[in-house]
Amino acid sequence: MECLGCRIANNIEPNLNIIYENEWITCVLDIAPFNEGHTLILPKRHYLDVDEIDPQTSYAIMDASQMLSIVLKKVFKPDGIRICQDGGVFNDLTHYHMHLIPRYQGDGFTWGEPLHPDGAENRLSQTRERILRALIE
């Protein structure tokens, strides 16, 4: 397997810190965590983006995110949990993965604002209409 994400998800990479797995997904501690408990959820089959994932795997990802969020809150007592994933060219692993990151007030981990705002907040009704049209096409 050439894909690092596939090798992680299928327990081929050495020294993984797997905290949960089932037949569809593997959950591992991130090797460069933002905070203690930072977890990645990876499907065992190769997918790049969320829109490619089959329903059973999607459900497994969401079920694991709920279960592990409860555990992370119990163990680390964070002020919140960030759940996120990046797709397309922003997917640095080139394999779908969801992050679960315990967050604390003052931890310095911010949302981040765009470098070049384009005024999207001024076009919300037009944006809504474009999306609604696309949903019925």
PDB file of N, CA and C in Angstrom, residues 4-40:
ATOM      1  N   LEU A   4      -0.173   6.445   2.848  1.00  0.00           N
ATOM      2  CA  LEU A   4       0.130   6.438   4.276  1.00  0.00           C
ATOM      3  C   LEU A   4      -1.147   6.273   5.098  1.00  0.00           C
ATOM      4  N   GLY A   5      -2.225   6.950   4.704  1.00  0.00           N
ATOM      5  CA  GLY A   5      -3.488   6.822   5.427  1.00  0.00           C
ATOM      6  C   GLY A   5      -4.017   5.404   5.425  1.00  0.00           C
ATOM      7  N   CYS A   6      -3.904   4.716   4.276  1.00  0.00           N
ATOM      8  CA  CYS A   6      -4.325   3.314   4.201  1.00  0.00           C
ATOM      9  C   CYS A   6      -3.462   2.448   5.113  1.00  0.00           C
ATOM     10  N   ARG A   7      -2.173   2.729   5.147  1.00  0.00           N
ATOM     11  CA  ARG A   7      -1.264   1.936   5.999  1.00  0.00           C
ATOM     12  C   ARG A   7      -1.565   2.168   7.478  1.00  0.00           C
ATOM     13  N   ILE A   8      -1.897   3.401   7.836  1.00  0.00           N
ATOM     14  CA  ILE A   8      -2.265   3.681   9.227  1.00  0.00           C
ATOM     15  C   ILE A   8      -3.591   2.988   9.550  1.00  0.00           C
ATOM     16  N   ALA A   9      -4.589   3.192   8.699  1.00  0.00           N
ATOM     17  CA  ALA A   9      -5.927   2.650   8.958  1.00  0.00           C
ATOM     18  C   ALA A   9      -5.948   1.129   9.015  1.00  0.00           C
ATOM     19  N   ASN A  10      -5.023   0.496   8.316  1.00  0.00           N
ATOM     20  CA  ASN A  10      -4.978  -0.968   8.286  1.00  0.00           C
ATOM     21  C   ASN A  10      -3.859  -1.541   9.146  1.00  0.00           C
ATOM     22  N   ASN A  11      -3.346  -0.720  10.058  1.00  0.00           N
ATOM     23  CA  ASN A  11      -2.360  -1.137  11.069  1.00  0.00           C
ATOM     24  C   ASN A  11      -1.094  -1.729  10.450  1.00  0.00           C
ATOM     25  N   ILE A  12      -0.640  -1.127   9.352  1.00  0.00           N
ATOM     26  CA  ILE A  12       0.586  -1.576   8.700  1.00  0.00           C
ATOM     27  C   ILE A  12       1.777  -0.720   9.143  1.00  0.00           C
ATOM     28  N   GLU A  13       1.527   0.546   9.433  1.00  0.00           N
ATOM     29  CA  GLU A  13       2.591   1.438   9.911  1.00  0.00           C
ATOM     30  C   GLU A  13       3.026   1.003  11.313  1.00  0.00           C
ATOM     31  N   PRO A  14       4.314   1.144  11.626  1.00  0.00           N
ATOM     32  CA  PRO A  14       4.779   0.772  12.968  1.00  0.00           C
ATOM     33  C   PRO A  14       4.423   1.836  14.008  1.00  0.00           C
ATOM     34  N   ASN A  15       4.392   1.422  15.249  1.00  0.00           N
ATOM     35  CA  ASN A  15       4.266   2.314  16.406  1.00  0.00           C
ATOM     36  C   ASN A  15       2.999   3.162  16.409  1.00  0.00           C
ATOM     37  N   LEU A  16       1.905   2.595  15.945  1.00  0.00           N
ATOM     38  CA  LEU A  16       0.641   3.322  15.985  1.00  0.00           C
ATOM     39  C   LEU A  16       0.055   3.255  17.388  1.00  0.00           C
ATOM     40  N   ASN A  17      -0.628   4.312  17.766  1.00  0.00           N
ATOM     41  CA  ASN A  17      -1.335   4.345  19.043  1.00  0.00           C
ATOM     42  C   ASN A  17      -2.832   4.270  18.747  1.00  0.00           C
ATOM     43  N   ILE A  18      -3.279   3.054  18.419  1.00  0.00           N
ATOM     44  CA  ILE A  18      -4.684   2.827  18.085  1.00  0.00           C
ATOM     45  C   ILE A  18      -5.499   2.835  19.371  1.00  0.00           C
ATOM     46  N   ILE A  19      -6.583   3.611  19.370  1.00  0.00           N
ATOM     47  CA  ILE A  19      -7.435   3.646  20.554  1.00  0.00           C
ATOM     48  C   ILE A  19      -8.800   3.011  20.311  1.00  0.00           C
ATOM     49  N   TYR A  20      -9.162   2.802  19.033  1.00  0.00           N
ATOM     50  CA  TYR A  20     -10.418   2.133  18.711  1.00  0.00           C
ATOM     51  C   TYR A  20     -10.367   1.728  17.247  1.00  0.00           C
ATOM     52  N   GLU A  21     -10.983   0.573  16.935  1.00  0.00           N
ATOM     53  CA  GLU A  21     -11.177   0.209  15.536  1.00  0.00           C
ATOM     54  C   GLU A  21     -12.322  -0.774  15.423  1.00  0.00           C
ATOM     55  N   ASN A  22     -12.873  -0.815  14.209  1.00  0.00           N
ATOM     56  CA  ASN A  22     -13.866  -1.823  13.864  1.00  0.00           C
ATOM     57  C   ASN A  22     -13.609  -2.201  12.405  1.00  0.00           C
ATOM     58  N   GLU A  23     -14.534  -2.850  11.751  1.00  0.00           N
ATOM     59  CA  GLU A  23     -14.237  -3.324  10.393  1.00  0.00           C
ATOM     60  C   GLU A  23     -14.153  -2.203   9.366  1.00  0.00           C
ATOM     61  N   TRP A  24     -14.641  -0.983   9.685  1.00  0.00           N
ATOM     62  CA  TRP A  24     -14.642   0.121   8.717  1.00  0.00           C
ATOM     63  C   TRP A  24     -13.606   1.204   8.992  1.00  0.00           C
ATOM     64  N   ILE A  25     -13.261   1.403  10.254  1.00  0.00           N
ATOM     65  CA  ILE A  25     -12.404   2.539  10.622  1.00  0.00           C
ATOM     66  C   ILE A  25     -11.345   2.157  11.642  1.00  0.00           C
ATOM     67  N   THR A  26     -10.327   3.010  11.729  1.00  0.00           N
ATOM     68  CA  THR A  26      -9.318   2.922  12.779  1.00  0.00           C
ATOM     69  C   THR A  26      -9.150   4.320  13.364  1.00  0.00           C
ATOM     70  N   CYS A  27      -9.054   4.405  14.678  1.00  0.00           N
ATOM     71  CA  CYS A  27      -8.868   5.675  15.377  1.00  0.00           C
ATOM     72  C   CYS A  27      -7.511   5.634  16.083  1.00  0.00           C
ATOM     73  N   VAL A  28      -6.673   6.602  15.748  1.00  0.00           N
ATOM     74  CA  VAL A  28      -5.317   6.642  16.296  1.00  0.00           C
ATOM     75  C   VAL A  28      -5.031   8.009  16.882  1.00  0.00           C
ATOM     76  N   LEU A  29      -4.122   8.041  17.852  1.00  0.00           N
ATOM     77  CA  LEU A  29      -3.654   9.323  18.357  1.00  0.00           C
ATOM     78  C   LEU A  29      -2.773   9.973  17.304  1.00  0.00           C
ATOM     79  N   ASP A  30      -2.976  11.264  17.069  1.00  0.00           N
ATOM     80  CA  ASP A  30      -2.173  12.024  16.108  1.00  0.00           C
ATOM     81  C   ASP A  30      -0.733  12.070  16.605  1.00  0.00           C
ATOM     82  N   ILE A  31       0.228  11.867  15.701  1.00  0.00           N
ATOM     83  CA  ILE A  31       1.647  11.863  16.118  1.00  0.00           C
ATOM     84  C   ILE A  31       2.181  13.267  16.402  1.00  0.00           C
ATOM     85  N   ALA A  32       1.440  14.286  15.987  1.00  0.00           N
ATOM     86  CA  ALA A  32       1.812  15.676  16.289  1.00  0.00           C
ATOM     87  C   ALA A  32       0.571  16.375  16.857  1.00  0.00           C
ATOM     88  N   PRO A  33       0.173  16.010  18.078  1.00  0.00           N
ATOM     89  CA  PRO A  33      -1.099  16.495  18.606  1.00  0.00           C
ATOM     90  C   PRO A  33      -1.102  17.982  18.936  1.00  0.00           C
ATOM     91  N   PHE A  34      -2.249  18.637  18.657  1.00  0.00           N
ATOM     92  CA  PHE A  34      -2.436  20.019  19.096  1.00  0.00           C
ATOM     93  C   PHE A  34      -2.591  20.045  20.609  1.00  0.00           C
ATOM     94  N   ASN A  35      -3.312  19.084  21.149  1.00  0.00           N
ATOM     95  CA  ASN A  35      -3.490  18.902  22.585  1.00  0.00           C
ATOM     96  C   ASN A  35      -3.541  17.406  22.864  1.00  0.00           C
ATOM     97  N   GLU A  36      -3.294  17.045  24.114  1.00  0.00           N
ATOM     98  CA  GLU A  36      -3.319  15.634  24.487  1.00  0.00           C
ATOM     99  C   GLU A  36      -4.684  15.028  24.165  1.00  0.00           C
ATOM    100  N   GLY A  37      -4.668  13.852  23.540  1.00  0.00           N
ATOM    101  CA  GLY A  37      -5.894  13.173  23.157  1.00  0.00           C
ATOM    102  C   GLY A  37      -6.304  13.435  21.715  1.00  0.00           C
ATOM    103  N   HIS A  38      -5.594  14.304  20.997  1.00  0.00           N
ATOM    104  CA  HIS A  38      -5.892  14.606  19.587  1.00  0.00           C
ATOM    105  C   HIS A  38      -5.909  13.293  18.810  1.00  0.00           C
ATOM    106  N   THR A  39      -7.043  12.984  18.228  1.00  0.00           N
ATOM    107  CA  THR A  39      -7.303  11.693  17.594  1.00  0.00           C
ATOM    108  C   THR A  39      -7.657  11.864  16.125  1.00  0.00           C
ATOM    109  N   LEU A  40      -7.236  10.900  15.306  1.00  0.00           N
ATOM    110  CA  LEU A  40      -7.632  10.831  13.904  1.00  0.00           C
ATOM    111  C   LEU A  40      -8.522   9.616  13.704  1.00  0.00           C
TER     112      LEU A  40
END
